[in-house]
Coordinates of C-alpha atoms in Angstrom, one line a residue:
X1 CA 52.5 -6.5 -7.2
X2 CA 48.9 -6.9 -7.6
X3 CA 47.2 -10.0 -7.3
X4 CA 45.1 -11.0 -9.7
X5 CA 41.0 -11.5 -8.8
X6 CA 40.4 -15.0 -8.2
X7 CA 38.2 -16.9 -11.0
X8 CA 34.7 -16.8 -10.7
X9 CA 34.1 -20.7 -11.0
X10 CA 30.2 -20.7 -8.5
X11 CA 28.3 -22.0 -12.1
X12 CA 29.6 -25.0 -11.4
X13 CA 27.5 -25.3 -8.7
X14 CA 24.4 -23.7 -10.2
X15 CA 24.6 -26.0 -12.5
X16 CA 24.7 -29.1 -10.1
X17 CA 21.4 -27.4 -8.4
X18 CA 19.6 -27.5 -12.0
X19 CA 20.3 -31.5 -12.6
X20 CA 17.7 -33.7 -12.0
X21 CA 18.2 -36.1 -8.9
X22 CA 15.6 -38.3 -6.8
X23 CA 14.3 -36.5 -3.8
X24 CA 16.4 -38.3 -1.2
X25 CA 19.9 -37.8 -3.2
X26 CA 19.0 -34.1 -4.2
X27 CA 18.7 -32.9 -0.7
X28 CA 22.8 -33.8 -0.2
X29 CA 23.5 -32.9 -2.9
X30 CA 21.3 -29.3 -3.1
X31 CA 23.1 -28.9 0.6
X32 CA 26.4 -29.8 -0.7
X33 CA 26.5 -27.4 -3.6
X34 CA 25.0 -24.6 -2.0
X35 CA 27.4 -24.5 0.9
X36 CA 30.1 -24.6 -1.8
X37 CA 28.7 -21.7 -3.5
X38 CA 28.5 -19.7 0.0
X39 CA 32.0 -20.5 0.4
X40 CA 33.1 -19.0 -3.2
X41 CA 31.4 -16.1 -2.8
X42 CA 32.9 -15.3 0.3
X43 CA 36.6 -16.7 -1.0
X44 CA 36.1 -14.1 -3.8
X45 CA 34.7 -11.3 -1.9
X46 CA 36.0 -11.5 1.5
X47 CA 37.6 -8.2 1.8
X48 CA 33.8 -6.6 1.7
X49 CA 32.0 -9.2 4.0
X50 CA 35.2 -9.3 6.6
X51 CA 34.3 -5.1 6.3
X52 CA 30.6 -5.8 7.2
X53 CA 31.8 -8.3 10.0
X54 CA 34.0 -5.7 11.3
X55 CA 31.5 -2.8 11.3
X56 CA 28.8 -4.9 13.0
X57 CA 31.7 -6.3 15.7
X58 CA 32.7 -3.1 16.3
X59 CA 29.5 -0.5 15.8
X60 CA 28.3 -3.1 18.7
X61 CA 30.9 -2.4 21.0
X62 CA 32.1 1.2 20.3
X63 CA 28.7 2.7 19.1
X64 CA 25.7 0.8 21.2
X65 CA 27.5 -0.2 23.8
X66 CA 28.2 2.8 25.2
X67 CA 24.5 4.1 25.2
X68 CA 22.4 0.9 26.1
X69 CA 22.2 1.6 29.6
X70 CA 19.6 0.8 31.0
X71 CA 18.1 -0.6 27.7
X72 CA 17.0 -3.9 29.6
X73 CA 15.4 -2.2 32.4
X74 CA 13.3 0.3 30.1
X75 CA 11.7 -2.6 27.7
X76 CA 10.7 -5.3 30.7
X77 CA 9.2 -2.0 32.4
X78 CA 7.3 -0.5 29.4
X79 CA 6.1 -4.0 28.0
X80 CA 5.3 -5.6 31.3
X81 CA 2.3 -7.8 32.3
X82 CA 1.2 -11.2 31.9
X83 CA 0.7 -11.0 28.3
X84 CA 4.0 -9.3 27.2
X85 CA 6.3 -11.5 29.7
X86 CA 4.2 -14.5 28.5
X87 CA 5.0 -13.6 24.7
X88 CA 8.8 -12.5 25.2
X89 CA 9.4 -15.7 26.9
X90 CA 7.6 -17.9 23.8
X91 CA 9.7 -15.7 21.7
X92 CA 13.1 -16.7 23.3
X93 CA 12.3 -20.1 22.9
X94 CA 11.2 -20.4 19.9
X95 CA 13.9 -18.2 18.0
X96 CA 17.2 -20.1 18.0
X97 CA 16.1 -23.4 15.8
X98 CA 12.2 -23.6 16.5
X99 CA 11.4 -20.4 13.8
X100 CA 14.4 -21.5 11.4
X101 CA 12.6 -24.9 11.3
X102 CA 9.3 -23.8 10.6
X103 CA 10.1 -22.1 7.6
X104 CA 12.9 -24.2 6.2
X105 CA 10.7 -27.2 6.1
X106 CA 7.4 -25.5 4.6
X107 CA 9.5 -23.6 2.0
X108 CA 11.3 -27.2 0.8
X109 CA 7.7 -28.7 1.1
X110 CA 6.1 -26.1 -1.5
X111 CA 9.1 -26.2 -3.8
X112 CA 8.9 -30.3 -3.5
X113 CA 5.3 -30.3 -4.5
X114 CA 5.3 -27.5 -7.0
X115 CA 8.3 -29.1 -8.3
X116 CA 10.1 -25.6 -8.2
X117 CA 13.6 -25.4 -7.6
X118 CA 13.3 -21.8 -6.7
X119 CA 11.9 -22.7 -3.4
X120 CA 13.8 -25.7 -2.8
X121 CA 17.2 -24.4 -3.3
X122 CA 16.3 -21.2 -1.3
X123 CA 15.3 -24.1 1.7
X124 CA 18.5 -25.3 1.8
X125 CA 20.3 -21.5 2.0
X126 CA 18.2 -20.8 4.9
X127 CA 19.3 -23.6 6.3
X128 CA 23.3 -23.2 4.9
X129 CA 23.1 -19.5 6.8
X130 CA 22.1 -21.2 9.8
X131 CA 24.5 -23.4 10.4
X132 CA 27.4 -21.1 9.3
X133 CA 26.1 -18.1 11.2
X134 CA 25.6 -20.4 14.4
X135 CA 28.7 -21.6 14.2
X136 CA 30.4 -18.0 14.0
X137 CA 28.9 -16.7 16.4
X138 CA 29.8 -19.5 19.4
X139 CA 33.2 -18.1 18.1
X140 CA 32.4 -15.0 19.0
X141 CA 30.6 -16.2 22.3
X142 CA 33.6 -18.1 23.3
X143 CA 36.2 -15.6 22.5
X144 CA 34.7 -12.5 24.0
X145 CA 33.6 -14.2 26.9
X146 CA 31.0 -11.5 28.0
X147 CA 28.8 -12.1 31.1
X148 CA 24.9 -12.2 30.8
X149 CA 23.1 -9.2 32.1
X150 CA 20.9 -11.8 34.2
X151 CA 23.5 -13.3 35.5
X152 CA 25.9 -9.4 36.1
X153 CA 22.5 -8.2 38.3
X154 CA 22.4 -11.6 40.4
X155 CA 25.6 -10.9 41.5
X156 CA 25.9 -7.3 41.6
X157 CA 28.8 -7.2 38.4
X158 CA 29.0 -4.6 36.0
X159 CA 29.0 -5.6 32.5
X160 CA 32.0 -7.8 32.1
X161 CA 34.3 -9.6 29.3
X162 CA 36.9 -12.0 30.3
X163 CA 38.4 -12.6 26.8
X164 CA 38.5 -16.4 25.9
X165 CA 36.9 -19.0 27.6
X166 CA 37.9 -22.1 25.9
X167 CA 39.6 -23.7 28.8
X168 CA 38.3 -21.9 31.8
X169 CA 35.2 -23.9 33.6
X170 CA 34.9 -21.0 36.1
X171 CA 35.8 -17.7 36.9
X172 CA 36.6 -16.4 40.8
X173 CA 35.3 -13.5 41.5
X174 CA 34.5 -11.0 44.8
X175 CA 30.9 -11.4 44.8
X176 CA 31.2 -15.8 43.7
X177 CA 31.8 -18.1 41.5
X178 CA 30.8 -18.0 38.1
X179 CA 30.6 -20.7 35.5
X180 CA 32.1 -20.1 32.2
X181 CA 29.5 -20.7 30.2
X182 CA 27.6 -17.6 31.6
X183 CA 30.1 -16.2 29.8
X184 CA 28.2 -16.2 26.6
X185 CA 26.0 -12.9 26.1
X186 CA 28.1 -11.2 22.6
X187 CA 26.7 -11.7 19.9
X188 CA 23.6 -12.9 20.1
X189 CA 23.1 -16.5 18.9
X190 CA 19.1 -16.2 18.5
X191 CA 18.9 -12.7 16.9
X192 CA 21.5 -13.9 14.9
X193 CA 19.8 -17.4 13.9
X194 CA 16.7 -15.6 13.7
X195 CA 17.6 -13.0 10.9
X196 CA 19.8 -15.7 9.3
X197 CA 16.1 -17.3 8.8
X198 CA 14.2 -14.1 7.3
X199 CA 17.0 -12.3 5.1
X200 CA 17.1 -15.0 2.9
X201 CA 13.4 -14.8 2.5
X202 CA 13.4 -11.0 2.3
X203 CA 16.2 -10.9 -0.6
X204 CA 14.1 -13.4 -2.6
X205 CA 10.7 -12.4 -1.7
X206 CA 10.4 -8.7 0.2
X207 CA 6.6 -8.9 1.2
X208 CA 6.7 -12.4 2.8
X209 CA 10.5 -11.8 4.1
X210 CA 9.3 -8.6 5.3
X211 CA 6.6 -10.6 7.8
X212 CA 9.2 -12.7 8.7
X213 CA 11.9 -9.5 9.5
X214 CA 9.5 -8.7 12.0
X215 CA 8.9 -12.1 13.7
X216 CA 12.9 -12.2 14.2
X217 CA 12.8 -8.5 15.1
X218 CA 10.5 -9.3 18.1
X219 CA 12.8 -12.6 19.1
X220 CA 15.7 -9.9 19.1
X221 CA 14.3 -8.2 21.7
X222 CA 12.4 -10.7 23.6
X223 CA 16.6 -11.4 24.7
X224 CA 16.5 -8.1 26.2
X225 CA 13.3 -8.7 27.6
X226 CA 14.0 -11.5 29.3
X227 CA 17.7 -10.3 30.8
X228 CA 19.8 -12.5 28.8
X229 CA 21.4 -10.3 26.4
X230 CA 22.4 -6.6 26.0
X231 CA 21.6 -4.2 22.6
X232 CA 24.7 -4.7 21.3
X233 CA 24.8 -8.3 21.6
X234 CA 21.6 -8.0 19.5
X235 CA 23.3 -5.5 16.8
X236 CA 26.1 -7.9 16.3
X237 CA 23.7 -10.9 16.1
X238 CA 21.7 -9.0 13.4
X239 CA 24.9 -8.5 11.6
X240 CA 26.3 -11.5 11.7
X241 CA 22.6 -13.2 10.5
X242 CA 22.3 -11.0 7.5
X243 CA 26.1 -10.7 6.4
X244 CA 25.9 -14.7 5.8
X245 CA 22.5 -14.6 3.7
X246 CA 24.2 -11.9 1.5
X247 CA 25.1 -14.3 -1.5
X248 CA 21.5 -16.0 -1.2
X249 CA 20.1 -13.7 -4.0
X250 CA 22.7 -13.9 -6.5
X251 CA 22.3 -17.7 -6.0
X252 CA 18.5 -17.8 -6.7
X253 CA 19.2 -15.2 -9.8
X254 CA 21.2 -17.5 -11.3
X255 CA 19.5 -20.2 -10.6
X256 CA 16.5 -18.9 -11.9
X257 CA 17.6 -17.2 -14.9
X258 CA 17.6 -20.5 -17.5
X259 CA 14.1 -20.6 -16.1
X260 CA 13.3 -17.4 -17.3
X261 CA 15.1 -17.4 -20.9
X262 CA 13.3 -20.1 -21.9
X263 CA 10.4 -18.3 -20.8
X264 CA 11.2 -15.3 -22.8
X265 CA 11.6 -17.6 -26.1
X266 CA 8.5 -19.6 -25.6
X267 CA 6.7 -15.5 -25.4

């Protein structure tokens, strides 16, 4: 028996994003009904986002993983010196919620004072993919368990996953102890933070989400550079980051297409 496609019922919500609210009240409620709208469009096409999911998870493991190597070793060798170590580590730091924030908040600023929801709403899906891509991935983090490549060369380990590590606090080993939240290298929680941030951007606006690409291209790597993550945690993380913006420009296009009716008939 086939089941039948599940109503497409996310105007609802486009709707609520088009009603006119004070500042302080819209910002739940823009938050609100843009997570719900997320949420549809994943309820309704899940089979081709759990697809994407699955080829990043496992392109990861069974087609980078195998090649990376010495990955690590060749980019803190080839972009060494003061100035490169200095910018990888500014990188690392500044890509899990530093670079989210400072496009999030100037975004909602410019739709708030050019009174556009456009840029407003697209704020608050930044900030939606965020959260919901941060959250998936400790998921990942926790349930793969896969040591750190800084932590594997301190004590002499190969690359190792210990499965779930939700109740473990440490694991025994030959070479020591280790605690379990070294335990957290796949995926990558900044890369993916970091493209969660720009593909939004990009699917809405390709020149300016193109800049932005590349910022959260270098914080990829600047993980590699500085030891604490493998490729393939990084081609999971990208994954992961731009799987969850998907439904971010169907969102805007029907947000934005009253807009531009009514600008048609005034023509």
């Amino acid at each position: 028996m086939i089941m039948p496609k599940a109503p497409d019922n996310r105007t609802q919500h486009i709707d609520a994003l088009q009603r006119e609210l004070p500042p302080l009240r819209r910002l739940g409620s823009d938050f609100k009904h843009v997570f719900l709208y997320f949420w549809k469009s994943f309820q309704l096409y899940w089979k081709g986002f759990a697809m994407l999911m699955l080829v990043g998870v496992l392109g990861a493991l069974f087609l980078v993983r195998p090649f990376e190597g010495g990955f690590n070793d060749w980019i803190q060798h080839t972009f060494s010196g003061d100035f490169f170590n200095a910018s990888a580590e500014w990188f690392s730091t500044a890509g899990e919620w530093f670079f989210s924030t400072i496009v999030v908040i100037p975004c909602w600023l410019l739709g708030h004072f050019l009174k556009s929801r456009h840029f407003q709403v697209l704020a608050i899906c930044i900030l939606v993919t965020f959260i919901a891509s941060s959250l998936f991935v400790r998921i990942g983090k926790v349930g793969f368990g896969r040591l750190r490549p800084i932590v594997a060369e301190r004590y002499e380990m190969p690359d190792t996953f210990v499965g779930p590590t939700f109740r473990a606090k440490t694991y025994e080993f030959p070479q020591g102890t280790v605690k379990a939240a070294k335990f957290q290298s796949f995926p990558s929680g900044h890369t993916s933070a970091a493209y969660a941030t720009s593909t939004p951007v990009l699917l809405a606006h390709p020149i300016a989400g193109a800049g932005l690409t590349v910022c959260s291209t270098l914080i990829a790597f600047s993980r590699t550079h500085e030891n604490q993550h493998y490729l393939s945690d990084l081609f999971a993380g990208l994954f992961i980051g731009v799987v969850f913006s998907l439904p971010t420009r169907r969102l805007l296009k029907d947000l934005d297409a009253p807009a531009q009716s009514a600008s048609t008939a005034h023509e």
